[in-house]
Amino acid sequence: MRVDVVSIFPEYFAPLELSLIGRARANGVLQLGVHDLRTWTHDVHRTVDDTPYGGGPGMVMRPEPWGEALDALTPAEAPPPRLLVPSPAGAPFTQAMAYELAAEPHLLFACGRYEGIDQRVLEHAATRMPVTEVSLGDYVLFGGEVAVLVILEAVTRLLPGVLGNAGSLDEESHAHGLLEAPIYTKPPSWRGHDVPEVLRSGDHGKIARWRREEGLLRTAARRPDLLDALPADQLDKRDIAA
Ligand SMILES: Nc1ccc2ncsc2c1
């Protein structure tokens, strides 16, 4: 997978050299390009923003530098990338979207700052490539950079060979639309708290059932909205009542 990121703060992405994403880059699973939007400015002050039409607080990112940046990063001879624009007004980012993005050959992230990017940038980009505004949740950050770091980590860990034990993807929260069950390790008893006996029984069928039931109970208690989103054939509400 190729990923390009455009930002006025490219140094935000230095952490991507570390840990699993660093290894994914080293072994070629991920090719990452980080680009400074000011590369595509032509004035002495390298201006990327201006005042909003219609008035209002703050500044808006000018369309011209973005237009040239997206042109430069979407070569005509290659299939167009999927453009992702973090925004509080975007579609919710979910594990399902992470899986969808992990299947894309080329992602292009546009990190907005100030009050955001002139809307015409997204409108024009949509004539050349798929464009998705994506939100991490109902809160506002200073800009899109932190959101890109989150999305990139959620997507990269799904790429083949990145996680040592791919099996762990199957059991984690949101893998099947539910929260994961509680997990334990040695010692069997710690400060008067014991590991549930079933997990030490060696009965794998019983353990699997316990984990599903615990995941359902946790989901019902903490995220009932996820239960409502489950396909009917995946959940018999009696599982929880039992
Ligand atoms: N450009 C921008 C500004 C704030 C913000 N908060 C969450 S994503 C995002 C993106």
PDB file of C-alpha atoms and ligand atoms in Angstrom:
ATOM      1  CA  MET A   1       0.000   0.000   0.000  1.00  0.00           C
ATOM      2  CA  ARG A   2       1.139   3.507  -0.860  1.00  0.00           C
ATOM      3  CA  VAL A   3       0.171   6.362   1.435  1.00  0.00           C
ATOM      4  CA  ASP A   4       0.779  10.054   0.808  1.00  0.00           C
ATOM      5  CA  VAL A   5       0.084  12.692   3.440  1.00  0.00           C
ATOM      6  CA  VAL A   6      -0.050  16.451   2.794  1.00  0.00           C
ATOM      7  CA  SER A   7       0.231  18.782   5.793  1.00  0.00           C
ATOM      8  CA  ILE A   8       1.689  22.135   6.829  1.00  0.00           C
ATOM      9  CA  PHE A   9       3.201  20.241   9.788  1.00  0.00           C
ATOM     10  CA  PRO A  10       4.984  17.255   8.183  1.00  0.00           C
ATOM     11  CA  GLU A  11       7.026  16.796  11.338  1.00  0.00           C
ATOM     12  CA  TYR A  12       3.853  15.426  13.001  1.00  0.00           C
ATOM     13  CA  PHE A  13       4.525  12.213  11.090  1.00  0.00           C
ATOM     14  CA  ALA A  14       8.016  11.522  12.418  1.00  0.00           C
ATOM     15  CA  PRO A  15       6.519   8.923  14.880  1.00  0.00           C
ATOM     16  CA  LEU A  16       5.612   6.781  11.885  1.00  0.00           C
ATOM     17  CA  GLU A  17       9.246   5.674  11.751  1.00  0.00           C
ATOM     18  CA  LEU A  18       8.671   3.821  15.018  1.00  0.00           C
ATOM     19  CA  SER A  19       7.351   0.402  15.943  1.00  0.00           C
ATOM     20  CA  LEU A  20       5.015  -1.582  13.700  1.00  0.00           C
ATOM     21  CA  ILE A  21       4.474   1.132  11.123  1.00  0.00           C
ATOM     22  CA  GLY A  22       8.229   1.580  10.910  1.00  0.00           C
ATOM     23  CA  ARG A  23       8.591  -2.175  10.308  1.00  0.00           C
ATOM     24  CA  ALA A  24       5.801  -2.137   7.718  1.00  0.00           C
ATOM     25  CA  ARG A  25       7.700   0.575   5.870  1.00  0.00           C
ATOM     26  CA  ALA A  26      11.023  -1.273   6.224  1.00  0.00           C
ATOM     27  CA  ASN A  27       9.605  -4.501   4.783  1.00  0.00           C
ATOM     28  CA  GLY A  28       7.825  -2.749   1.941  1.00  0.00           C
ATOM     29  CA  VAL A  29       4.259  -3.445   3.079  1.00  0.00           C
ATOM     30  CA  LEU A  30       3.756   0.319   3.369  1.00  0.00           C
ATOM     31  CA  GLN A  31       5.295   3.046   1.175  1.00  0.00           C
ATOM     32  CA  LEU A  32       4.795   6.403   2.899  1.00  0.00           C
ATOM     33  CA  GLY A  33       5.329   9.872   1.480  1.00  0.00           C
ATOM     34  CA  VAL A  34       4.892  12.945   3.731  1.00  0.00           C
ATOM     35  CA  HIS A  35       4.634  16.288   1.920  1.00  0.00           C
ATOM     36  CA  ASP A  36       4.663  19.913   3.092  1.00  0.00           C
ATOM     37  CA  LEU A  37       1.734  21.792   1.535  1.00  0.00           C
ATOM     38  CA  ARG A  38       3.906  24.912   1.372  1.00  0.00           C
ATOM     39  CA  THR A  39       5.912  23.153  -1.353  1.00  0.00           C
ATOM     40  CA  TRP A  40       3.072  24.238  -3.648  1.00  0.00           C
ATOM     41  CA  THR A  41       3.000  27.904  -2.641  1.00  0.00           C
ATOM     42  CA  HIS A  42       4.763  30.528  -4.763  1.00  0.00           C
ATOM     43  CA  ASP A  43       4.784  33.695  -2.683  1.00  0.00           C
ATOM     44  CA  VAL A  44       7.606  34.801  -0.424  1.00  0.00           C
ATOM     45  CA  HIS A  45       5.517  34.127   2.682  1.00  0.00           C
ATOM     46  CA  ARG A  46       4.430  30.672   1.432  1.00  0.00           C
ATOM     47  CA  THR A  47       0.801  31.577   2.238  1.00  0.00           C
ATOM     48  CA  VAL A  48      -1.674  28.708   2.658  1.00  0.00           C
ATOM     49  CA  ASP A  49      -4.665  30.480   4.240  1.00  0.00           C
ATOM     50  CA  ASP A  50      -6.928  33.490   3.824  1.00  0.00           C
ATOM     51  CA  THR A  51     -10.036  35.037   5.413  1.00  0.00           C
ATOM     52  CA  PRO A  52     -13.391  33.262   5.002  1.00  0.00           C
ATOM     53  CA  TYR A  53     -15.966  34.564   2.487  1.00  0.00           C
ATOM     54  CA  GLY A  54     -19.119  35.487   4.360  1.00  0.00           C
ATOM     55  CA  GLY A  55     -17.082  36.485   7.393  1.00  0.00           C
ATOM     56  CA  GLY A  56     -16.669  34.480  10.569  1.00  0.00           C
ATOM     57  CA  PRO A  57     -13.772  33.522  12.812  1.00  0.00           C
ATOM     58  CA  GLY A  58     -10.451  32.086  11.793  1.00  0.00           C
ATOM     59  CA  MET A  59      -8.888  31.433   8.420  1.00  0.00           C
ATOM     60  CA  VAL A  60      -9.571  29.045   5.540  1.00  0.00           C
ATOM     61  CA  MET A  61      -6.954  27.049   3.625  1.00  0.00           C
ATOM     62  CA  ARG A  62      -6.582  28.457   0.094  1.00  0.00           C
ATOM     63  CA  PRO A  63      -7.517  26.178  -2.844  1.00  0.00           C
ATOM     64  CA  GLU A  64      -4.519  26.900  -5.099  1.00  0.00           C
ATOM     65  CA  PRO A  65      -1.771  25.134  -3.099  1.00  0.00           C
ATOM     66  CA  TRP A  66      -4.063  22.161  -2.449  1.00  0.00           C
ATOM     67  CA  GLY A  67      -4.980  21.890  -6.108  1.00  0.00           C
ATOM     68  CA  GLU A  68      -1.332  21.776  -7.149  1.00  0.00           C
ATOM     69  CA  ALA A  69      -0.458  19.337  -4.354  1.00  0.00           C
ATOM     70  CA  LEU A  70      -3.229  16.884  -5.279  1.00  0.00           C
ATOM     71  CA  ASP A  71      -2.309  17.184  -8.970  1.00  0.00           C
ATOM     72  CA  ALA A  72       1.306  16.345  -8.151  1.00  0.00           C
ATOM     73  CA  LEU A  73       0.351  13.330  -6.030  1.00  0.00           C
ATOM     74  CA  THR A  74      -2.166  11.783  -8.441  1.00  0.00           C
ATOM     75  CA  PRO A  75      -0.049  10.889 -11.504  1.00  0.00           C
ATOM     76  CA  ALA A  76      -2.179  10.450 -14.640  1.00  0.00           C
ATOM     77  CA  GLU A  77      -0.603   7.090 -15.532  1.00  0.00           C
ATOM     78  CA  ALA A  78      -1.587   5.406 -12.249  1.00  0.00           C
ATOM     79  CA  PRO A  79      -5.058   4.575 -10.894  1.00  0.00           C
ATOM     80  CA  PRO A  80      -6.255   7.523  -8.761  1.00  0.00           C
ATOM     81  CA  PRO A  81      -5.756   7.280  -4.987  1.00  0.00           C
ATOM     82  CA  ARG A  82      -8.593   7.475  -2.475  1.00  0.00           C
ATOM     83  CA  LEU A  83      -8.511  10.952  -0.921  1.00  0.00           C
ATOM     84  CA  LEU A  84      -9.215  11.029   2.818  1.00  0.00           C
ATOM     85  CA  VAL A  85      -9.860  14.324   4.546  1.00  0.00           C
ATOM     86  CA  PRO A  86     -10.159  14.193   8.350  1.00  0.00           C
ATOM     87  CA  SER A  87     -12.951  16.514   9.443  1.00  0.00           C
ATOM     88  CA  PRO A  88     -15.350  16.916  12.382  1.00  0.00           C
ATOM     89  CA  ALA A  89     -18.043  16.942   9.679  1.00  0.00           C
ATOM     90  CA  GLY A  90     -16.922  13.608   8.228  1.00  0.00           C
ATOM     91  CA  ALA A  91     -18.306  10.082   8.168  1.00  0.00           C
ATOM     92  CA  PRO A  92     -17.475   8.131  11.360  1.00  0.00           C
ATOM     93  CA  PHE A  93     -14.216   6.196  11.157  1.00  0.00           C
ATOM     94  CA  THR A  94     -14.885   2.588  12.172  1.00  0.00           C
ATOM     95  CA  GLN A  95     -13.062  -0.733  12.162  1.00  0.00           C
ATOM     96  CA  ALA A  96     -15.128  -1.643   9.118  1.00  0.00           C
ATOM     97  CA  MET A  97     -13.772   1.456   7.324  1.00  0.00           C
ATOM     98  CA  ALA A  98     -10.248   0.514   8.467  1.00  0.00           C
ATOM     99  CA  TYR A  99     -10.636  -2.871   6.737  1.00  0.00           C
ATOM    100  CA  GLU A 100     -12.015  -1.130   3.649  1.00  0.00           C
ATOM    101  CA  LEU A 101      -9.059   1.275   3.520  1.00  0.00           C
ATOM    102  CA  ALA A 102      -6.549  -1.542   4.115  1.00  0.00           C
ATOM    103  CA  ALA A 103      -7.665  -3.000   0.771  1.00  0.00           C
ATOM    104  CA  GLU A 104      -6.892   0.208  -1.133  1.00  0.00           C
ATOM    105  CA  PRO A 105      -3.652   0.363  -3.184  1.00  0.00           C
ATOM    106  CA  HIS A 106      -3.117   4.102  -2.621  1.00  0.00           C
ATOM    107  CA  LEU A 107      -4.419   6.453   0.074  1.00  0.00           C
ATOM    108  CA  LEU A 108      -3.916  10.235  -0.049  1.00  0.00           C
ATOM    109  CA  PHE A 109      -4.526  12.163   3.185  1.00  0.00           C
ATOM    110  CA  ALA A 110      -5.195  15.918   3.186  1.00  0.00           C
ATOM    111  CA  CYS A 111      -4.610  17.441   6.626  1.00  0.00           C
ATOM    112  CA  GLY A 112      -6.644  20.586   7.092  1.00  0.00           C
ATOM    113  CA  ARG A 113      -5.801  23.299   9.590  1.00  0.00           C
ATOM    114  CA  TYR A 114      -7.437  26.553  10.707  1.00  0.00           C
ATOM    115  CA  GLU A 115     -11.200  26.371   9.975  1.00  0.00           C
ATOM    116  CA  GLY A 116     -10.637  23.843   7.226  1.00  0.00           C
ATOM    117  CA  ILE A 117      -9.974  23.574   3.493  1.00  0.00           C
ATOM    118  CA  ASP A 118     -11.865  25.601   0.814  1.00  0.00           C
ATOM    119  CA  GLN A 119     -14.742  23.271  -0.186  1.00  0.00           C
ATOM    120  CA  ARG A 120     -13.893  23.617  -3.900  1.00  0.00           C
ATOM    121  CA  VAL A 121     -10.712  21.573  -3.313  1.00  0.00           C
ATOM    122  CA  LEU A 122     -12.822  18.538  -2.353  1.00  0.00           C
ATOM    123  CA  GLU A 123     -15.376  19.227  -5.078  1.00  0.00           C
ATOM    124  CA  HIS A 124     -12.675  19.369  -7.755  1.00  0.00           C
ATOM    125  CA  ALA A 125     -10.811  16.350  -6.365  1.00  0.00           C
ATOM    126  CA  ALA A 126     -14.056  14.348  -6.498  1.00  0.00           C
ATOM    127  CA  THR A 127     -14.045  14.740 -10.299  1.00  0.00           C
ATOM    128  CA  ARG A 128     -10.780  12.733 -10.370  1.00  0.00           C
ATOM    129  CA  MET A 129     -10.776  10.365  -7.391  1.00  0.00           C
ATOM    130  CA  PRO A 130     -12.959   9.017  -4.562  1.00  0.00           C
ATOM    131  CA  VAL A 131     -13.078  11.550  -1.717  1.00  0.00           C
ATOM    132  CA  THR A 132     -14.098  10.727   1.867  1.00  0.00           C
ATOM    133  CA  GLU A 133     -14.312  13.210   4.720  1.00  0.00           C
ATOM    134  CA  VAL A 134     -13.766  11.137   7.855  1.00  0.00           C
ATOM    135  CA  SER A 135     -14.383  11.901  11.530  1.00  0.00           C
ATOM    136  CA  LEU A 136     -12.784  10.232  14.545  1.00  0.00           C
ATOM    137  CA  GLY A 137     -15.601  11.287  16.802  1.00  0.00           C
ATOM    138  CA  ASP A 138     -17.699  14.201  17.993  1.00  0.00           C
ATOM    139  CA  TYR A 139     -14.866  16.471  19.061  1.00  0.00           C
ATOM    140  CA  VAL A 140     -12.594  19.009  17.380  1.00  0.00           C
ATOM    141  CA  LEU A 141      -8.800  18.936  17.115  1.00  0.00           C
ATOM    142  CA  PHE A 142      -6.418  21.659  15.928  1.00  0.00           C
ATOM    143  CA  GLY A 143      -6.106  19.907  12.583  1.00  0.00           C
ATOM    144  CA  GLY A 144      -6.212  16.626  10.710  1.00  0.00           C
ATOM    145  CA  GLU A 145      -2.688  15.396  11.511  1.00  0.00           C
ATOM    146  CA  VAL A 146      -3.489  13.494  14.717  1.00  0.00           C
ATOM    147  CA  ALA A 147      -6.521  11.950  13.007  1.00  0.00           C
ATOM    148  CA  VAL A 148      -4.291  10.729  10.170  1.00  0.00           C
ATOM    149  CA  LEU A 149      -1.918   9.112  12.681  1.00  0.00           C
ATOM    150  CA  VAL A 150      -4.868   7.257  14.245  1.00  0.00           C
ATOM    151  CA  ILE A 151      -6.330   6.154  10.914  1.00  0.00           C
ATOM    152  CA  LEU A 152      -2.919   5.075   9.612  1.00  0.00           C
ATOM    153  CA  GLU A 153      -2.258   2.938  12.689  1.00  0.00           C
ATOM    154  CA  ALA A 154      -5.718   1.308  12.517  1.00  0.00           C
ATOM    155  CA  VAL A 155      -5.247   0.549   8.791  1.00  0.00           C
ATOM    156  CA  THR A 156      -1.574  -0.458   8.774  1.00  0.00           C
ATOM    157  CA  ARG A 157      -2.012  -3.075  11.514  1.00  0.00           C
ATOM    158  CA  LEU A 158      -4.508  -4.850   9.224  1.00  0.00           C
ATOM    159  CA  LEU A 159      -2.006  -5.187   6.371  1.00  0.00           C
ATOM    160  CA  PRO A 160      -0.618  -8.699   5.817  1.00  0.00           C
ATOM    161  CA  GLY A 161       2.501  -9.467   7.835  1.00  0.00           C
ATOM    162  CA  VAL A 162       2.353  -6.381  10.035  1.00  0.00           C
ATOM    163  CA  LEU A 163       0.915  -7.981  13.171  1.00  0.00           C
ATOM    164  CA  GLY A 164       2.965 -10.978  14.316  1.00  0.00           C
ATOM    165  CA  ASN A 165      -0.039 -13.068  15.299  1.00  0.00           C
ATOM    166  CA  ALA A 166      -2.738 -12.340  12.695  1.00  0.00           C
ATOM    167  CA  GLY A 167      -5.086 -14.477  14.799  1.00  0.00           C
ATOM    168  CA  SER A 168      -5.311 -11.661  17.316  1.00  0.00           C
ATOM    169  CA  LEU A 169      -7.303  -9.645  14.765  1.00  0.00           C
ATOM    170  CA  ASP A 170     -10.166 -12.122  15.088  1.00  0.00           C
ATOM    171  CA  GLU A 171     -10.700 -11.670  18.806  1.00  0.00           C
ATOM    172  CA  GLU A 172     -10.177  -7.962  19.310  1.00  0.00           C
ATOM    173  CA  SER A 173     -12.915  -5.442  19.950  1.00  0.00           C
ATOM    174  CA  HIS A 174     -15.007  -4.525  16.916  1.00  0.00           C
ATOM    175  CA  ALA A 175     -13.639  -7.504  14.936  1.00  0.00           C
ATOM    176  CA  HIS A 176     -17.168  -8.990  14.806  1.00  0.00           C
ATOM    177  CA  GLY A 177     -19.049  -5.876  15.803  1.00  0.00           C
ATOM    178  CA  LEU A 178     -18.705  -6.617  19.533  1.00  0.00           C
ATOM    179  CA  LEU A 179     -16.352  -5.581  22.323  1.00  0.00           C
ATOM    180  CA  GLU A 180     -13.756  -8.152  23.318  1.00  0.00           C
ATOM    181  CA  ALA A 181     -13.982 -10.190  26.508  1.00  0.00           C
ATOM    182  CA  PRO A 182     -11.749  -9.416  29.510  1.00  0.00           C
ATOM    183  CA  ILE A 183      -8.219 -10.846  29.203  1.00  0.00           C
ATOM    184  CA  TYR A 184      -5.869 -12.255  31.838  1.00  0.00           C
ATOM    185  CA  THR A 185      -2.332 -13.610  32.227  1.00  0.00           C
ATOM    186  CA  LYS A 186      -0.247 -15.093  35.043  1.00  0.00           C
ATOM    187  CA  PRO A 187      -0.326 -15.219  38.031  1.00  0.00           C
ATOM    188  CA  PRO A 188      -3.615 -17.172  38.550  1.00  0.00           C
ATOM    189  CA  SER A 189      -4.313 -15.106  41.672  1.00  0.00           C
ATOM    190  CA  TRP A 190      -3.206 -11.512  42.221  1.00  0.00           C
ATOM    191  CA  ARG A 191      -4.055  -9.329  45.255  1.00  0.00           C
ATOM    192  CA  GLY A 192      -7.064 -11.525  45.967  1.00  0.00           C
ATOM    193  CA  HIS A 193      -8.341 -11.370  42.376  1.00  0.00           C
ATOM    194  CA  ASP A 194      -8.472 -14.746  40.594  1.00  0.00           C
ATOM    195  CA  VAL A 195      -8.460 -15.555  36.900  1.00  0.00           C
ATOM    196  CA  PRO A 196     -11.884 -16.999  35.905  1.00  0.00           C
ATOM    197  CA  GLU A 197     -11.611 -20.783  36.326  1.00  0.00           C
ATOM    198  CA  VAL A 198     -12.986 -21.469  32.836  1.00  0.00           C
ATOM    199  CA  LEU A 199      -9.917 -19.816  31.258  1.00  0.00           C
ATOM    200  CA  ARG A 200      -7.672 -22.297  33.051  1.00  0.00           C
ATOM    201  CA  SER A 201      -9.887 -25.321  32.263  1.00  0.00           C
ATOM    202  CA  GLY A 202      -8.282 -26.208  28.932  1.00  0.00           C
ATOM    203  CA  ASP A 203     -11.800 -26.702  27.522  1.00  0.00           C
ATOM    204  CA  HIS A 204     -11.500 -24.590  24.349  1.00  0.00           C
ATOM    205  CA  GLY A 205     -15.180 -24.854  23.442  1.00  0.00           C
ATOM    206  CA  LYS A 206     -16.209 -23.699  26.900  1.00  0.00           C
ATOM    207  CA  ILE A 207     -13.624 -20.889  26.777  1.00  0.00           C
ATOM    208  CA  ALA A 208     -14.891 -19.701  23.390  1.00  0.00           C
ATOM    209  CA  ARG A 209     -18.471 -19.638  24.679  1.00  0.00           C
ATOM    210  CA  TRP A 210     -17.411 -17.763  27.843  1.00  0.00           C
ATOM    211  CA  ARG A 211     -15.547 -15.165  25.787  1.00  0.00           C
ATOM    212  CA  ARG A 212     -18.505 -14.606  23.491  1.00  0.00           C
ATOM    213  CA  GLU A 213     -20.908 -14.267  26.396  1.00  0.00           C
ATOM    214  CA  GLU A 214     -18.563 -11.854  28.214  1.00  0.00           C
ATOM    215  CA  GLY A 215     -18.136  -9.839  25.018  1.00  0.00           C
ATOM    216  CA  LEU A 216     -21.903  -9.627  24.604  1.00  0.00           C
ATOM    217  CA  LEU A 217     -22.385  -8.548  28.234  1.00  0.00           C
ATOM    218  CA  ARG A 218     -19.706  -5.870  27.912  1.00  0.00           C
ATOM    219  CA  THR A 219     -21.164  -4.639  24.648  1.00  0.00           C
ATOM    220  CA  ALA A 220     -24.683  -4.508  26.114  1.00  0.00           C
ATOM    221  CA  ALA A 221     -23.400  -2.566  29.125  1.00  0.00           C
ATOM    222  CA  ARG A 222     -21.011  -0.151  27.376  1.00  0.00           C
ATOM    223  CA  ARG A 223     -22.047   0.020  23.707  1.00  0.00           C
ATOM    224  CA  PRO A 224     -25.677  -1.067  23.225  1.00  0.00           C
ATOM    225  CA  ASP A 225     -25.574   0.825  19.919  1.00  0.00           C
ATOM    226  CA  LEU A 226     -23.243  -1.865  18.566  1.00  0.00           C
ATOM    227  CA  LEU A 227     -25.770  -4.572  19.412  1.00  0.00           C
ATOM    228  CA  ASP A 228     -28.451  -2.730  17.462  1.00  0.00           C
ATOM    229  CA  ALA A 229     -26.098  -2.614  14.455  1.00  0.00           C
ATOM    230  CA  LEU A 230     -25.441  -6.375  14.491  1.00  0.00           C
ATOM    231  CA  PRO A 231     -27.058  -8.424  11.710  1.00  0.00           C
ATOM    232  CA  ALA A 232     -30.046 -10.324  13.177  1.00  0.00           C
ATOM    233  CA  ASP A 233     -28.477 -13.716  12.456  1.00  0.00           C
ATOM    234  CA  GLN A 234     -25.411 -12.820  14.515  1.00  0.00           C
ATOM    235  CA  LEU A 235     -27.207 -12.090  17.736  1.00  0.00           C
ATOM    236  CA  ASP A 236     -29.992 -13.771  19.637  1.00  0.00           C
ATOM    237  CA  LYS A 237     -30.881 -11.234  22.306  1.00  0.00           C
ATOM    238  CA  ARG A 238     -31.590 -14.202  24.567  1.00  0.00           C
ATOM    239  CA  ASP A 239     -27.784 -14.722  24.586  1.00  0.00           C
ATOM    240  CA  ILE A 240     -27.591 -11.653  26.776  1.00  0.00           C
ATOM    241  CA  ALA A 241     -30.648 -12.225  28.885  1.00  0.00           C
ATOM    242  CA  ALA A 242     -29.390 -15.736  29.767  1.00  0.00           C
TER     243      ALA A 242
HETATM  244  N1  LIG B   1      -8.944  20.177   9.687  1.00  0.00           N
HETATM  245  C1  LIG B   1      -9.407  19.621  10.883  1.00  0.00           C
HETATM  246  C2  LIG B   1      -9.625  20.440  11.980  1.00  0.00           C
HETATM  247  C3  LIG B   1     -10.120  19.894  13.157  1.00  0.00           C
HETATM  248  C4  LIG B   1     -10.365  18.510  13.243  1.00  0.00           C
HETATM  249  N2  LIG B   1     -10.842  17.791  14.332  1.00  0.00           N
HETATM  250  C5  LIG B   1     -11.000  16.492  14.090  1.00  0.00           C
HETATM  251  S1  LIG B   1     -10.538  16.064  12.499  1.00  0.00           S
HETATM  252  C6  LIG B   1     -10.143  17.720  12.120  1.00  0.00           C
HETATM  253  C7  LIG B   1      -9.650  18.259  10.930  1.00  0.00           C
END
